[in-house]
Tab-separated table of C-alpha atoms in Angstrom:
chain	number	residue	atom	x	y	z
J	1	MET	CA	-196.940	64.854	144.482
J	2	ALA	CA	-193.697	63.482	143.074
J	3	GLN	CA	-191.987	65.090	140.109
J	4	SER	CA	-191.779	63.146	136.868
J	5	TRP	CA	-188.518	61.560	135.754
J	6	PHE	CA	-189.497	62.018	132.142
J	7	SER	CA	-189.938	64.656	129.447
J	8	ASP	CA	-191.510	63.884	126.080
J	9	PRO	CA	-191.564	60.181	125.188
J	10	GLU	CA	-190.209	58.565	122.047
J	11	LEU	CA	-192.985	57.126	119.888
J	12	LEU	CA	-192.459	53.551	118.683
J	13	ALA	CA	-194.755	53.246	115.663
J	14	THR	CA	-196.455	49.846	115.359
J	15	ASN	CA	-199.248	50.499	112.808
J	16	PHE	CA	-201.756	48.405	114.782
J	17	SER	CA	-203.931	49.718	117.602
J	18	VAL	CA	-203.833	48.472	121.192
J	19	SER	CA	-206.854	46.617	122.632
J	20	TYR	CA	-208.459	47.655	125.885
J	21	VAL	CA	-207.510	44.728	128.124
J	22	CYS	CA	-205.478	44.823	131.312
J	23	ASN	CA	-201.792	43.882	131.233
J	24	ASN	CA	-201.696	44.515	127.486
J	25	LEU	CA	-197.943	44.774	127.090
J	26	THR	CA	-195.290	42.104	127.556
J	27	LYS	CA	-191.542	42.416	127.096
J	28	LEU	CA	-188.530	40.141	127.052
J	29	GLN	CA	-185.172	41.511	125.935
J	30	ASP	CA	-185.737	43.353	122.616
J	31	THR	CA	-189.196	41.933	121.926
J	32	LEU	CA	-192.525	43.478	122.890
J	33	ALA	CA	-196.010	42.136	122.212
J	34	TYR	CA	-199.600	43.266	122.750
J	35	ALA	CA	-203.143	42.293	121.774
J	36	HIS	CA	-204.858	43.994	118.835
J	37	MET	CA	-208.470	42.721	118.902
J	38	ASP	CA	-208.144	39.149	117.530
J	39	ASP	CA	-204.475	39.527	116.596
J	40	VAL	CA	-201.173	39.756	118.463
J	41	VAL	CA	-198.623	42.375	117.408
J	42	VAL	CA	-194.950	41.508	117.942
J	43	VAL	CA	-192.499	44.439	118.024
J	44	ASN	CA	-188.752	44.018	117.586
J	45	THR	CA	-187.011	47.044	119.081
J	46	ALA	CA	-183.487	45.899	118.190
J	47	GLN	CA	-183.710	47.822	114.920
J	48	THR	CA	-184.649	51.415	114.161
J	49	PRO	CA	-187.404	51.904	113.188
J	50	CYS	CA	-189.048	49.005	115.008
J	51	ILE	CA	-190.071	45.959	112.991
J	52	THR	CA	-193.617	44.762	113.656
J	53	HIS	CA	-195.618	41.757	112.537
J	54	LYS	CA	-198.688	39.793	113.578
J	55	LEU	CA	-198.701	36.242	114.882
J	56	PRO	CA	-199.973	33.695	112.333
J	57	ILE	CA	-203.190	32.958	114.218
J	58	THR	CA	-205.549	30.851	112.120
J	59	GLU	CA	-208.591	30.358	114.376
J	60	LYS	CA	-209.138	33.949	115.439
J	61	SER	CA	-211.111	35.191	118.430
J	62	PHE	CA	-210.852	38.093	120.870
J	63	ILE	CA	-207.539	38.034	122.746
J	64	HIS	CA	-207.553	38.704	126.484
J	65	GLN	CA	-203.807	38.484	127.119
J	66	VAL	CA	-200.484	37.740	125.466
J	67	ARG	CA	-197.291	37.059	127.403
J	68	ILE	CA	-193.711	36.286	126.367
J	69	CYS	CA	-192.596	33.432	128.620
J	70	ALA	CA	-189.095	32.085	129.187
J	71	LEU	CA	-189.035	28.384	130.066
J	72	GLN	CA	-185.386	27.753	130.908
J	73	SER	CA	-183.597	27.604	127.523
J	74	ASN	CA	-186.679	28.380	125.425
J	75	VAL	CA	-188.852	31.437	124.873
J	76	PHE	CA	-192.501	31.226	123.850
J	77	ILE	CA	-195.263	33.687	123.027
J	78	VAL	CA	-198.420	32.513	124.791
J	79	VAL	CA	-201.860	33.768	123.773
J	80	ALA	CA	-205.059	33.526	125.863
J	81	SER	CA	-208.274	34.131	123.922
J	82	ASP	CA	-211.958	33.280	123.642
J	83	ASN	CA	-210.963	30.117	121.776
J	84	GLY	CA	-208.396	28.904	124.322
J	85	VAL	CA	-204.596	28.842	124.441
J	86	GLN	CA	-202.088	29.112	121.605
J	87	ILE	CA	-198.314	28.878	121.966
J	88	PHE	CA	-195.872	30.246	119.376
J	89	ASP	CA	-192.102	30.191	118.992
J	90	ASP	CA	-190.012	33.136	120.206
J	91	LYS	CA	-190.025	34.846	116.804
J	92	GLY	CA	-193.796	34.566	116.510
J	93	GLU	CA	-193.541	32.704	113.223
J	94	GLN	CA	-194.667	29.169	114.062
J	95	SER	CA	-197.592	27.807	116.055
J	96	LEU	CA	-196.403	25.063	118.418
J	97	TYR	CA	-199.518	24.148	120.384
J	98	GLU	CA	-203.244	24.892	120.622
J	99	LEU	CA	-205.755	24.015	123.316
J	100	ALA	CA	-209.399	24.651	122.461
J	101	LEU	CA	-211.542	25.567	125.458
J	102	LYS	CA	-214.561	23.714	124.081
J	103	ASP	CA	-212.508	20.516	124.062
J	104	ALA	CA	-210.832	21.006	127.448
J	105	LEU	CA	-213.866	22.075	129.496
J	106	ASP	CA	-217.537	21.233	129.724
J	107	VAL	CA	-219.514	23.822	127.793
J	108	PRO	CA	-221.130	26.140	130.363
J	109	GLU	CA	-224.732	27.222	130.430
J	110	GLU	CA	-225.885	29.575	127.728
J	111	GLY	CA	-224.890	33.136	128.485
J	112	VAL	CA	-221.783	32.212	130.493
J	113	ALA	CA	-218.630	33.718	128.975
J	114	LEU	CA	-215.887	31.286	128.078
J	115	PHE	CA	-212.315	32.546	127.625
J	116	CYS	CA	-208.734	32.224	128.855
J	117	LYS	CA	-206.917	34.929	130.797
J	118	GLY	CA	-203.870	34.938	133.067
J	119	ILE	CA	-200.535	33.451	131.943
J	120	ALA	CA	-197.318	32.580	133.772
J	121	ALA	CA	-194.210	30.436	133.317
J	122	ILE	CA	-193.120	28.016	136.034
J	123	ASN	CA	-189.383	27.337	135.863
J	124	LEU	CA	-188.792	24.145	137.824
J	125	ASP	CA	-186.812	21.081	136.679
J	126	ASN	CA	-189.893	20.136	134.714
J	127	PRO	CA	-190.964	23.567	133.405
J	128	SER	CA	-194.566	24.331	132.603
J	129	LEU	CA	-197.026	27.094	131.776
J	130	ILE	CA	-200.143	27.959	133.756
J	131	VAL	CA	-203.146	29.599	132.078
J	132	GLY	CA	-206.419	30.704	133.697
J	133	THR	CA	-209.997	30.525	132.460
J	134	SER	CA	-213.249	32.418	132.938
J	135	LEU	CA	-214.651	29.423	134.838
J	136	GLY	CA	-211.929	29.706	137.488
J	137	LYS	CA	-210.063	26.621	136.291
J	138	LEU	CA	-206.304	26.604	135.684
J	139	PHE	CA	-204.553	24.704	132.905
J	140	ILE	CA	-201.047	23.331	133.509
J	141	LEU	CA	-199.266	22.882	130.166
J	142	GLY	CA	-195.950	21.075	129.783
J	143	ASN	CA	-194.219	18.058	128.331
J	144	GLU	CA	-195.439	14.859	129.968
J	145	LYS	CA	-192.842	12.725	128.151
J	146	SER	CA	-189.806	14.123	129.915
J	147	ALA	CA	-189.039	14.841	133.552
J	148	LYS	CA	-186.420	17.394	132.476
J	149	ALA	CA	-187.972	19.012	129.421
J	150	THR	CA	-185.619	21.988	129.362
J	151	SER	CA	-185.318	22.155	125.587
J	152	SER	CA	-188.663	20.724	124.532
J	153	THR	CA	-191.107	22.680	122.400
J	154	GLU	CA	-193.860	20.097	122.826
J	155	PHE	CA	-196.800	20.704	125.135
J	156	ASP	CA	-199.592	18.655	126.663
J	157	LEU	CA	-202.405	19.469	129.065
J	158	LEU	CA	-200.909	17.970	132.222
J	159	GLU	CA	-203.512	18.962	134.776
J	160	THR	CA	-206.567	21.133	135.385
J	161	LEU	CA	-206.760	22.830	138.789
J	162	ASN	CA	-209.951	23.864	140.560
J	163	GLU	CA	-210.627	26.063	143.606
J	164	HIS	CA	-211.496	29.445	142.152
J	165	LYS	CA	-215.211	30.049	141.626
J	166	ASP	CA	-214.802	33.296	139.682
J	167	ALA	CA	-212.992	34.137	136.453
J	168	ILE	CA	-209.197	34.201	136.701
J	169	SER	CA	-207.926	37.743	136.207
J	170	CYS	CA	-204.131	37.438	136.475
J	171	ILE	CA	-201.329	35.017	137.360
J	172	ASP	CA	-197.635	35.326	138.158
J	173	SER	CA	-194.849	33.157	139.542
J	174	THR	CA	-191.508	33.672	141.227
J	175	LYS	CA	-188.438	33.463	139.003
J	176	SER	CA	-187.380	30.274	140.761
J	177	GLY	CA	-190.753	28.687	140.083
J	178	SER	CA	-191.190	27.918	143.778
J	179	LEU	CA	-194.489	29.809	144.091
J	180	VAL	CA	-197.342	30.818	141.808
J	181	ALA	CA	-200.113	33.291	142.652
J	182	CYS	CA	-203.497	33.236	140.915
J	183	ALA	CA	-206.142	35.945	141.378
J	184	ASP	CA	-209.768	36.123	140.311
J	185	ASP	CA	-212.550	38.666	139.803
J	186	SER	CA	-213.698	38.399	143.431
J	187	GLY	CA	-210.266	39.512	144.629
J	188	LEU	CA	-209.361	36.053	145.951
J	189	ILE	CA	-205.659	35.190	145.617
J	190	LEU	CA	-204.337	31.657	146.029
J	191	VAL	CA	-200.589	31.087	146.437
J	192	ARG	CA	-199.587	27.567	145.375
J	193	ASN	CA	-196.517	25.340	145.471
J	194	PRO	CA	-195.909	24.044	141.914
J	195	ASP	CA	-193.334	21.549	143.172
J	196	GLY	CA	-195.841	20.052	145.594
J	197	ASN	CA	-198.709	19.168	143.276
J	198	PHE	CA	-199.816	22.804	143.325
J	199	GLU	CA	-200.816	22.605	146.962
J	200	ILE	CA	-202.452	25.809	148.207
J	201	LEU	CA	-200.067	27.362	150.724
J	202	HIS	CA	-201.818	30.671	151.357
J	203	ARG	CA	-205.308	32.004	150.759
J	204	ILE	CA	-205.774	35.791	150.575
J	205	GLU	CA	-209.483	36.504	150.729
J	206	GLY	CA	-210.931	39.079	148.381
J	207	ASP	CA	-213.169	42.029	149.154
J	208	GLY	CA	-215.336	41.791	146.051
J	209	PHE	CA	-213.103	43.924	143.833
J	210	PRO	CA	-211.059	42.224	141.086
J	211	VAL	CA	-207.293	42.012	141.169
J	212	THR	CA	-206.378	43.519	137.789
J	213	SER	CA	-202.609	42.940	137.849
J	214	LEU	CA	-200.090	41.188	140.061
J	215	SER	CA	-196.395	40.411	140.269
J	216	MET	CA	-194.315	38.103	142.434
J	217	THR	CA	-190.870	39.533	142.908
J	218	MET	CA	-187.575	38.432	144.420
J	219	ASP	CA	-189.342	35.544	146.179
J	220	HIS	CA	-190.348	38.013	148.905
J	221	TRP	CA	-193.182	40.270	147.777
J	222	LEU	CA	-196.532	39.815	146.086
J	223	LEU	CA	-197.682	43.103	144.557
J	224	CYS	CA	-201.313	43.463	143.521
J	225	GLY	CA	-203.150	46.202	141.650
J	226	TYR	CA	-206.929	46.469	141.997
J	227	LEU	CA	-209.953	47.798	140.161
J	228	THR	CA	-210.226	50.365	142.974
J	229	GLY	CA	-206.820	51.879	142.160
J	230	ARG	CA	-205.276	50.369	145.296
J	231	LEU	CA	-201.795	48.850	145.311
J	232	ARG	CA	-201.354	46.188	147.987
J	233	ILE	CA	-198.139	44.503	149.061
J	234	PHE	CA	-198.079	41.096	150.698
J	235	LYS	CA	-194.880	39.659	152.161
J	236	LYS	CA	-193.851	36.008	152.076
J	237	GLU	CA	-192.059	36.178	155.431
J	238	ASN	CA	-195.293	36.850	157.318
J	239	ASN	CA	-197.410	34.294	155.433
J	240	PHE	CA	-198.534	36.766	152.799
J	241	GLN	CA	-200.402	38.964	155.258
J	242	LEU	CA	-201.126	42.469	153.996
J	243	HIS	CA	-197.935	44.439	154.602
J	244	ALA	CA	-198.714	47.783	152.965
J	245	GLU	CA	-201.534	49.432	151.027
J	246	VAL	CA	-201.378	52.558	148.885
J	247	ALA	CA	-204.099	54.580	147.173
J	248	ALA	CA	-201.943	54.491	144.053
J	249	HIS	CA	-204.463	55.776	141.499
J	250	SER	CA	-207.886	57.395	141.383
J	251	ARG	CA	-209.197	54.791	138.943
J	252	ALA	CA	-208.499	51.157	138.094
J	253	ILE	CA	-204.893	49.976	137.884
J	254	THR	CA	-204.620	48.332	134.477
J	255	ALA	CA	-201.035	47.022	134.617
J	256	LEU	CA	-197.881	46.971	136.715
J	257	ASP	CA	-194.290	45.902	136.226
J	258	VAL	CA	-191.359	45.447	138.598
J	259	HIS	CA	-187.635	46.118	138.214
J	260	ASP	CA	-185.467	45.511	141.279
J	261	HIS	CA	-187.086	47.595	144.045
J	262	GLN	CA	-189.127	49.773	141.702
J	263	VAL	CA	-192.728	49.242	140.636
J	264	ALA	CA	-194.370	50.964	137.668
J	265	THR	CA	-198.161	51.222	137.664
J	266	VAL	CA	-200.538	52.579	135.016
J	267	SER	CA	-204.211	53.326	135.339
J	268	GLU	CA	-207.387	54.502	133.676
J	269	ASP	CA	-206.653	57.850	135.361
J	270	THR	CA	-203.937	58.465	132.668
J	271	PHE	CA	-201.035	58.417	135.156
J	272	LEU	CA	-197.803	56.455	134.953
J	273	ASN	CA	-196.478	56.186	138.507
J	274	VAL	CA	-193.194	54.716	139.720
J	275	TRP	CA	-192.855	53.502	143.304
J	276	GLU	CA	-189.768	52.565	145.304
J	277	LEU	CA	-189.977	49.773	147.873
J	278	THR	CA	-187.680	49.526	150.870
J	279	SER	CA	-188.060	46.800	153.424
J	280	SER	CA	-186.853	45.976	156.903
J	281	LYS	CA	-187.720	43.154	159.273
J	282	THR	CA	-190.608	45.118	160.696
J	283	SER	CA	-191.929	47.269	157.867
J	284	THR	CA	-192.093	48.002	154.164
J	285	LYS	CA	-191.959	51.590	152.935
J	286	VAL	CA	-193.528	52.613	149.646
J	287	LYS	CA	-192.421	55.922	148.138
J	288	LEU	CA	-193.771	57.584	145.008
J	289	VAL	CA	-190.621	58.632	143.106
J	290	SER	CA	-192.100	59.645	139.733
J	291	SER	CA	-195.579	60.596	138.554
J	292	GLN	CA	-196.302	61.324	134.901
J	293	CYS	CA	-199.666	62.340	133.464
J	294	VAL	CA	-200.011	60.850	129.978
J	295	GLN	CA	-202.746	63.091	128.639
J	296	ASN	CA	-205.437	61.540	126.437
J	297	ASP	CA	-204.010	58.023	126.902
J	298	LEU	CA	-206.130	55.234	128.375
J	299	LEU	CA	-203.135	53.259	129.575
J	300	THR	CA	-203.409	49.469	129.362
J	301	GLY	CA	-199.827	48.194	129.565
J	302	VAL	CA	-196.434	48.981	131.086
J	303	ALA	CA	-192.991	47.383	130.981
J	304	PHE	CA	-189.570	48.401	132.224
J	305	ALA	CA	-187.039	48.768	129.390
J	306	GLY	CA	-184.144	49.433	131.761
J	307	ALA	CA	-183.454	50.602	135.294
J	308	LYS	CA	-185.512	53.753	134.787
J	309	SER	CA	-186.709	53.510	131.192
J	310	ILE	CA	-190.333	52.451	130.707
J	311	VAL	CA	-192.592	51.527	127.781
J	312	THR	CA	-196.351	52.173	127.932
J	313	ALA	CA	-199.252	51.022	125.762
J	314	ALA	CA	-202.542	52.895	125.445
J	315	PHE	CA	-205.919	51.856	124.076
J	316	ASP	CA	-206.649	52.636	120.429
J	317	THR	CA	-203.188	54.074	119.711
J	318	THR	CA	-200.960	52.756	116.922
J	319	HIS	CA	-197.706	53.287	118.773
J	320	LEU	CA	-195.979	52.538	122.049
J	321	LYS	CA	-194.290	55.220	124.131
J	322	LEU	CA	-190.723	54.888	125.422
J	323	TRP	CA	-190.075	57.029	128.492
J	324	VAL	CA	-186.409	57.785	129.212
J	325	PRO	CA	-185.283	59.875	132.239
J	326	GLU	CA	-184.167	63.428	131.565
């Protein structure tokens, strides 16, 4: 068992509790955000104490994910909920776009859940957002008026993608926008080429257990956390074949984040673990470099705040925790 890097964390008071949904913490520069039932809490850490406020959501419904997305020169706060998709400006003060699920999709049979979940930014010449749904469909949102919409804050529904039969659980893309990976509740992962009409390049079959969190990093690795507590690493160079697998946690992984060659994972087992990846042409080594038990916290979100500093979110707590190495 690895030693922990950390001692007691600094509490960042937010006044609003954290919902129990996976990947319930997003960070970009000094701004953090998380879901609080049918609201989104935005936290500005540039000042002490932190300044918090809620997004001005008018048509409220349960929120499954919020993500701060950088689309070239713009930053947006994207919300996926029972109602559909809402996009806000970077300060969380103005609503820029709404897509109602009942208008975008055929209403399913009675008893079938309808919601959005899974958000990623695709930074190509014509940037766009991709958002998943409980019906397995994927919405591509962007500006159809301009081929180089680098400074546009206007959005349209450009395309709806099919292939997944189960609810989308999580989505991520490479920083270059060259690849996007979408996972569903069956464990199926599809890797697509956004610059080639979202052609499916690789299909990673599932084993019946949902992918709960994933990250595409450095255009080389696809890291996936599972309901089983497993952490799996797929490598682009060998056609996204399984490259390494770790029994990372004893219960479900609820979130992961990546910084350089380090991966932070949190789980229902109350542990915050940090892993170090090293790779050669023939193998990838995964080493547990820090393991911290966060007693009494049902962890639901994690984000790197620096090279070794980490922020965690936990269900039903009205604060975030900042972990700084001793």
